[in-house]
mmCIF file of C-alpha atoms in Angstrom:
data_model
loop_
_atom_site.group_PDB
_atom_site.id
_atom_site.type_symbol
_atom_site.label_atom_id
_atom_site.label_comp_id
_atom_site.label_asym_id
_atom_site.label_seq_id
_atom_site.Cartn_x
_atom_site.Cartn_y
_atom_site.Cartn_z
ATOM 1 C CA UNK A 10 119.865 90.114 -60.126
ATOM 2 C CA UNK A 11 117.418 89.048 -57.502
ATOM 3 C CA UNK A 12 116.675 92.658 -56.716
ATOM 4 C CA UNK A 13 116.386 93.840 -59.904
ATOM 5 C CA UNK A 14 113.415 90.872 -60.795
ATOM 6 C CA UNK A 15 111.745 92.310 -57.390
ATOM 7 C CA UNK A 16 111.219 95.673 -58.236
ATOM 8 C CA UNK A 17 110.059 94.682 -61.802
ATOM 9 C CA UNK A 18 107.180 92.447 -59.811
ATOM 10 C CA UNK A 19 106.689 95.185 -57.924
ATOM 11 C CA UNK A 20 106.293 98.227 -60.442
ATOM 12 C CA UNK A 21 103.818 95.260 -62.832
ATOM 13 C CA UNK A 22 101.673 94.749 -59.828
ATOM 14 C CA UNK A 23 101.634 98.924 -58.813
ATOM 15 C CA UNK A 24 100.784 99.445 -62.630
ATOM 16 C CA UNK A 25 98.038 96.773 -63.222
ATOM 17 C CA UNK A 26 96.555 98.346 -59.805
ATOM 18 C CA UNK A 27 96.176 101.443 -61.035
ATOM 19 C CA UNK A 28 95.025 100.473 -64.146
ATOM 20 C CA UNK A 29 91.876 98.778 -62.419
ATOM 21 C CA UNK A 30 91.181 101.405 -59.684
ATOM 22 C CA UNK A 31 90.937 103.682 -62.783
ATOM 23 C CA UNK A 32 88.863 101.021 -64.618
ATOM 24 C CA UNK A 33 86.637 101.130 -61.412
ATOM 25 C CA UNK A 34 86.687 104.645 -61.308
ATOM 26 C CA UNK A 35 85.398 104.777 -64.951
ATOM 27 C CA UNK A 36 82.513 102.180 -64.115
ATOM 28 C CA UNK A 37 81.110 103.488 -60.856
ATOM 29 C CA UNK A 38 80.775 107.342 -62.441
ATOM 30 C CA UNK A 39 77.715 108.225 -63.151
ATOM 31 C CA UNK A 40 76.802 110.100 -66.324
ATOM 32 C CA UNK A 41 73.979 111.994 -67.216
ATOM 33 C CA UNK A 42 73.758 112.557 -71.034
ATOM 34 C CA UNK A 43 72.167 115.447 -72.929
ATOM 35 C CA UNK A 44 71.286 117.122 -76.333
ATOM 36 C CA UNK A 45 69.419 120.066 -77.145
ATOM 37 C CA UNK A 46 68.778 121.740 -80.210
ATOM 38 C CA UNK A 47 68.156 125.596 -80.856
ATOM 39 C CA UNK A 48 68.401 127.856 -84.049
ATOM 40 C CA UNK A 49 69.048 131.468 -85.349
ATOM 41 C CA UNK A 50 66.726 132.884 -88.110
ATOM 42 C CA UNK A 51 68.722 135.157 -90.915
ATOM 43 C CA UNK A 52 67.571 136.754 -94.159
ATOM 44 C CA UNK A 53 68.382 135.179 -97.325
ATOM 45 C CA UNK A 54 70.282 138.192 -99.205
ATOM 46 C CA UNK A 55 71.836 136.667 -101.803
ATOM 47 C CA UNK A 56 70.700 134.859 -105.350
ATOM 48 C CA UNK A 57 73.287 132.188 -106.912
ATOM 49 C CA UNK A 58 72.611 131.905 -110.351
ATOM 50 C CA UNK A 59 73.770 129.747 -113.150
ATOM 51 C CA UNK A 60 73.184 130.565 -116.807
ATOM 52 C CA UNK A 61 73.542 129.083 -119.787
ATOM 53 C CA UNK A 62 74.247 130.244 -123.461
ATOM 54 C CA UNK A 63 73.597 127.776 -126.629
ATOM 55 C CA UNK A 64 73.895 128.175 -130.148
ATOM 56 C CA UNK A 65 72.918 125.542 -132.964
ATOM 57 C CA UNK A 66 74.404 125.745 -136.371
ATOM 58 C CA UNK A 67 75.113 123.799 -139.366
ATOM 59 C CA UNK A 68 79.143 124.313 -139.350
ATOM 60 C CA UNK A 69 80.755 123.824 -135.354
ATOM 61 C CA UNK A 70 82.814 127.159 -136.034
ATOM 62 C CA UNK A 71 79.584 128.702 -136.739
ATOM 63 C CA UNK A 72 77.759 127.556 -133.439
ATOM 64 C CA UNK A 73 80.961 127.996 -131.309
ATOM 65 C CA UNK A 74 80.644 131.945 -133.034
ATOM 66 C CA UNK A 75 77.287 132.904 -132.425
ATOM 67 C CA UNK A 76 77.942 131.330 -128.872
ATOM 68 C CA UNK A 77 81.289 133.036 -128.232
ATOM 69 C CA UNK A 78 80.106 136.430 -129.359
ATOM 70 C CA UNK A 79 76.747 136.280 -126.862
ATOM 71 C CA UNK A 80 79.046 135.507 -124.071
ATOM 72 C CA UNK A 81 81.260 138.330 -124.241
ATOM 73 C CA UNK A 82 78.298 140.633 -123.915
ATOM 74 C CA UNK A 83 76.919 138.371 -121.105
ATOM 75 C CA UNK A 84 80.593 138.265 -119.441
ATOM 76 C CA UNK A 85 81.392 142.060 -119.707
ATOM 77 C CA UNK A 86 77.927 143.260 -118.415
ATOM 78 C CA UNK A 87 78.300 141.044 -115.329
ATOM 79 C CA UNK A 88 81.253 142.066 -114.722
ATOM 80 C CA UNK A 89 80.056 145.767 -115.057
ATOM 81 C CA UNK A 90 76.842 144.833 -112.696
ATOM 82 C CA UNK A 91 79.615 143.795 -109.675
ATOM 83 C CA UNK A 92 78.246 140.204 -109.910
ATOM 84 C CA UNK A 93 79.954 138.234 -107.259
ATOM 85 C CA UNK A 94 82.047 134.916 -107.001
ATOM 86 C CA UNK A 95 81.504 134.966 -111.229
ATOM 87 C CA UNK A 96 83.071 131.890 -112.752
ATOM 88 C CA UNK A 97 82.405 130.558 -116.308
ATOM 89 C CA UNK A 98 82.734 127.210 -117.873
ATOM 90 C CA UNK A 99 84.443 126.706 -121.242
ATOM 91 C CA UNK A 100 82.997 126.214 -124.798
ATOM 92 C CA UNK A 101 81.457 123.219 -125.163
ATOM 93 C CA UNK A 102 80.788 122.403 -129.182
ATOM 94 C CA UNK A 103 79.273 118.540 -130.140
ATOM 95 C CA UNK A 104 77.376 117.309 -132.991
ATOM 96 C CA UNK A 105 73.935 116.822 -133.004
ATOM 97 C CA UNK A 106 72.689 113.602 -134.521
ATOM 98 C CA UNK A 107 69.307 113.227 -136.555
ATOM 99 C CA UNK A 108 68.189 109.266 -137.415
ATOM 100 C CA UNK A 109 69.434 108.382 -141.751
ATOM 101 C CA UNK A 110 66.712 106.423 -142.790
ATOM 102 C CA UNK A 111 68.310 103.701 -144.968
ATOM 103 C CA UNK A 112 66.889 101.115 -147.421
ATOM 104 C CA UNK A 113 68.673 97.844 -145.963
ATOM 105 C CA UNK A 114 67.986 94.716 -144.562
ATOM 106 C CA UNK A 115 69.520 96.062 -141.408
ATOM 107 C CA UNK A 116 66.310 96.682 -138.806
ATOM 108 C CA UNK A 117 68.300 99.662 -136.948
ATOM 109 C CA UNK A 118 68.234 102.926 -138.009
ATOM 110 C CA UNK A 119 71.460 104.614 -138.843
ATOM 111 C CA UNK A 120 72.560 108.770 -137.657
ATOM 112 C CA UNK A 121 74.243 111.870 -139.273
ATOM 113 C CA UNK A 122 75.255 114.571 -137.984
ATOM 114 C CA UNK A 123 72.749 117.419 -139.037
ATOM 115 C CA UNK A 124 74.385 120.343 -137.189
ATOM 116 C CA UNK A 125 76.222 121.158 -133.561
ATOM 117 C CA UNK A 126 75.160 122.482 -130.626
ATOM 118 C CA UNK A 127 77.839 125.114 -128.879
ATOM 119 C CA UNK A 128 77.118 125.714 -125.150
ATOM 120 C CA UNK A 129 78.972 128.153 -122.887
ATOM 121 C CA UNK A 130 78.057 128.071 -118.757
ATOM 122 C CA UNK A 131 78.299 130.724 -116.148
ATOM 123 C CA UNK A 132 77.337 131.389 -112.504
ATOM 124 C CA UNK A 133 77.428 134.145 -110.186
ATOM 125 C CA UNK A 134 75.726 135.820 -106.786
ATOM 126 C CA UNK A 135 74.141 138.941 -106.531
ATOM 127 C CA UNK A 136 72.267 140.812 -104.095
ATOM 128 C CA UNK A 137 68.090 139.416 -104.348
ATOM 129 C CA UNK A 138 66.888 143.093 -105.177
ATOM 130 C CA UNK A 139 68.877 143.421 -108.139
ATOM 131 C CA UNK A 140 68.897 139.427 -109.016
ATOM 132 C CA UNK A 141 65.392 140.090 -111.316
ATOM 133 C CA UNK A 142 67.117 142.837 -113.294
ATOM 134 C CA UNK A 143 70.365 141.047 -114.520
ATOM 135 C CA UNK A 144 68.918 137.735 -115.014
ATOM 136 C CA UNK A 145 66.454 140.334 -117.463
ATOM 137 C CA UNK A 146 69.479 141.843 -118.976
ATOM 138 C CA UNK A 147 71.824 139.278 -119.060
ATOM 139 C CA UNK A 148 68.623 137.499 -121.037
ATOM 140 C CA UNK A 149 67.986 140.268 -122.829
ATOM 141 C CA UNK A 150 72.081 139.835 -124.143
ATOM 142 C CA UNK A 151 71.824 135.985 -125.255
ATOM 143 C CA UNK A 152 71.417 133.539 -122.084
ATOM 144 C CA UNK A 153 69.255 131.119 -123.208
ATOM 145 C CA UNK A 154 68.495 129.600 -120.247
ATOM 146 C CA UNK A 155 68.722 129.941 -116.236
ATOM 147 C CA UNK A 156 69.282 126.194 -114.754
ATOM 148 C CA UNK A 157 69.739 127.690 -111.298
ATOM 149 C CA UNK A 158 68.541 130.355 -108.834
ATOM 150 C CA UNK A 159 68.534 129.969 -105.737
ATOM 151 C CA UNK A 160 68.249 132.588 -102.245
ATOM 152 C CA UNK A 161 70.429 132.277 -99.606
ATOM 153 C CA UNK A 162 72.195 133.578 -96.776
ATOM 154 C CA UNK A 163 76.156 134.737 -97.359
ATOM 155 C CA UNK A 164 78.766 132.875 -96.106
ATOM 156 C CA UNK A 165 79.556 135.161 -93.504
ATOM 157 C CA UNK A 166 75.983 135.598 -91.903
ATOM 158 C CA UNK A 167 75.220 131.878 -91.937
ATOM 159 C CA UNK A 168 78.949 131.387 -89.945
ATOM 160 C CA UNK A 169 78.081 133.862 -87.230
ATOM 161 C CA UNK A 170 74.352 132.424 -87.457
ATOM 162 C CA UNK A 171 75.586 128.816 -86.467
ATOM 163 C CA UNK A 172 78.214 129.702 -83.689
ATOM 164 C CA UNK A 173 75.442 131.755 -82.144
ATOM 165 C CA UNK A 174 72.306 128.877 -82.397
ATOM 166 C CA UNK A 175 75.508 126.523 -81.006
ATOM 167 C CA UNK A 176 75.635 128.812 -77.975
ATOM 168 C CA UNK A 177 72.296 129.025 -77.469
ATOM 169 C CA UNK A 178 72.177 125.094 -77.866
ATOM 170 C CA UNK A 179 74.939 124.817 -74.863
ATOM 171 C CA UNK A 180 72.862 127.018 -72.442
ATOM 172 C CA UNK A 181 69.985 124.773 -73.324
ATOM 173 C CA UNK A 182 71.532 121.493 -72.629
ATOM 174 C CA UNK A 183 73.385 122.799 -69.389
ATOM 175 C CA UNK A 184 70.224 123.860 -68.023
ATOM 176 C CA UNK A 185 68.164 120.998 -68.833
ATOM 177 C CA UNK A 186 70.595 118.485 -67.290
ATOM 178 C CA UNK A 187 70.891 120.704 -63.990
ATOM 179 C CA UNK A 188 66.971 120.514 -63.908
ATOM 180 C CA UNK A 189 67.168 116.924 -63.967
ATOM 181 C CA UNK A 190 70.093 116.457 -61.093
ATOM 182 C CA UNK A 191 67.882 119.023 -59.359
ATOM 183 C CA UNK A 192 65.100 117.095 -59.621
ATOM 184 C CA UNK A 193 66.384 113.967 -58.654
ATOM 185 C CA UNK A 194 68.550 115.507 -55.948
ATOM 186 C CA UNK A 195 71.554 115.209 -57.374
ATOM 187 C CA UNK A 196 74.578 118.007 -58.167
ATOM 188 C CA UNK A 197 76.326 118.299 -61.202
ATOM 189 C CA UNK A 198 80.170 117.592 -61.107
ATOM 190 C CA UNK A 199 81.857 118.211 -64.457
ATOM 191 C CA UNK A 200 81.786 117.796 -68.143
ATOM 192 C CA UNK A 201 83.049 114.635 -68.987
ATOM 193 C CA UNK A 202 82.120 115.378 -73.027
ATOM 194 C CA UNK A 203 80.930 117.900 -75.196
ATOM 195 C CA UNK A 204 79.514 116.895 -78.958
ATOM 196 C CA UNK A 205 78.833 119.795 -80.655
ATOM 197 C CA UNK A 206 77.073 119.473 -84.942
ATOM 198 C CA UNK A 207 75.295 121.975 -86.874
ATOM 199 C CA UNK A 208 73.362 122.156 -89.732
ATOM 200 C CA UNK A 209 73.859 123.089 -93.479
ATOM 201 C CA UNK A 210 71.634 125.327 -94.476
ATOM 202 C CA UNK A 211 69.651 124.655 -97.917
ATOM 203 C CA UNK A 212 68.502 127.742 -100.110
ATOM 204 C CA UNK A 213 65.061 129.703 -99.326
ATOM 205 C CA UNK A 214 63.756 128.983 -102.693
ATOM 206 C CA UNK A 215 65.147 127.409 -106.212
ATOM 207 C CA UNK A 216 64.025 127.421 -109.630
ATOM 208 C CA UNK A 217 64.387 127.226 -113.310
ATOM 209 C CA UNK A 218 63.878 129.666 -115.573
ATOM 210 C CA UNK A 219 63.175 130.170 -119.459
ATOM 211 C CA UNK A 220 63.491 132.205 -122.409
ATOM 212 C CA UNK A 221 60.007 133.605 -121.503
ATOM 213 C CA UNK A 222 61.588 135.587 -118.673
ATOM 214 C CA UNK A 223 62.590 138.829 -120.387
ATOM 215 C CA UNK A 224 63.716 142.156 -118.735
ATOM 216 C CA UNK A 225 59.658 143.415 -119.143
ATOM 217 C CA UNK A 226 58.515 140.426 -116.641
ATOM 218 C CA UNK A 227 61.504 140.647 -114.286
ATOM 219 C CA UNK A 228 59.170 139.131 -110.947
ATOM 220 C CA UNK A 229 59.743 141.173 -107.481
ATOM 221 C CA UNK A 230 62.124 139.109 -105.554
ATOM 222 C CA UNK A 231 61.625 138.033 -101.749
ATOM 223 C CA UNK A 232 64.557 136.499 -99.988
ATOM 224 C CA UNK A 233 62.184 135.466 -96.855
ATOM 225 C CA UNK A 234 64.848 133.975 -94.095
ATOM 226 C CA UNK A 235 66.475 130.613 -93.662
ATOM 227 C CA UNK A 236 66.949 128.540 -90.005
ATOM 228 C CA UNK A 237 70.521 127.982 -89.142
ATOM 229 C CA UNK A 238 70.734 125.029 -85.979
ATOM 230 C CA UNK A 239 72.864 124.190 -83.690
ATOM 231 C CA UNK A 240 72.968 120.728 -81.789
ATOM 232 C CA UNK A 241 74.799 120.074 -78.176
ATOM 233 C CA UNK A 242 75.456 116.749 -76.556
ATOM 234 C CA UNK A 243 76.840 117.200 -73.183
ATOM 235 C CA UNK A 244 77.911 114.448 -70.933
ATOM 236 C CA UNK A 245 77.421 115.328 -67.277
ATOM 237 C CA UNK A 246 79.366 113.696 -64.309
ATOM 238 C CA UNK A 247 77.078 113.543 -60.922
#
């Protein structure tokens, strides 16, 4: 029994000895910590584009009609023109109320409904060269209006684009904190830690367009390019 209580002491006093050499270890290593930043131009090839078709009438079945009929035709020629990642929103139908001026001792103004307003969304990516010709057509076919256009990069290319700006980002950092040691006379040891983040890239250019955009004023379209970065912490034993 007295043995076994001895060899417990002993193992509790080997383990909290370790515990602070590695404590000590920990305090007396010196760190040298470093970020740099570098980035990778690419084109912006793409549009994304959301349109929008709306119908007013004074019966709902006669709004959700003229609405549902325009949409095929926009639906089926995007799907003819190879549109990409094309998703559409349901039909939306919901009164539209008009003030009911009534004779009352009541100050507030009472509402009717005086018709209803169908709507009907969709969105889609295409390449930029052709984006000015099927926003024209697809106008040209009912879309009332274009909430969104934007010009970006694809998926893909902005992926590759960020691991590469990351790598160039490492190199940077490495060689900046061997300058340092250099200059200071000291020698790099190891890597304790590596933070690596990266940045989302927004679109080239957004916008809105209107009714007055038909398929004889279709603009020339310009993706211009879009910086992806990369940012590397590195924490440097010396």
């Amino acid at each position: 029994m007295k043995t076994s209580r001895l060899l417990a002491c002993a193992l509790l006093l080997s383990t909290t000895a370790i515990a602070g050499w590695a404590e000590a270890e920990k305090a007396d290593k010196r760190i040298l910590t470093v970020t740099a930043q570098d980035s990778v131009s690419i084109p912006a090839t793409h549009a994304r584009v959301s349109v929008m078709i709306e119908s007013r009438d004074k019966t709902a079945s006669a709004a959700s009609s003229k609405t549902g009929a325009a949409s095929q035709k926009v639906l089926d020629f995007l799907k003819s023109s190879n549109a990409g990642r094309l998703q559409t929103g349901g039909l939306a139908v919901n009164p539209i109320f008009t003030p009911k001026k009534v004779i009352s001792s009541y100050s507030g103004e009472e509402t009717e409904i005086s018709g209803y307003l169908a709507q009907w969304t969709a969105s889609f990516e295409v390449p930029v060269e052709r984006a000015g010709d099927i926003v024209s057509d697809a106008i040209e076919l009912g879309v009332s209006r274009v909430t969104q256009f934007e010009l970006a990069a694809t998926d893909e290319a902005t992926a590759a684009a960020q691991r590469e700006a990351l790598k160039l980002a490492a190199k940077r950092a490495r060689a900046d904190a061997d300058a340092v040691l250099e200059a200071l006379g000291y020698e790099a040891t190891g890597i304790v830690k590596i933070h690596v983040s990266g940045s989302s890239p927004g679109p080239v250019g957004r916008g809105m367009m209107t009714m007055a955009y038909s398929a004889k004023s279709a603009p020339a379209l310009e993706g211009g390019v879009t910086d992806i970065t990369g940012s590397v912490t590195l924490e440097v034993a010396y």
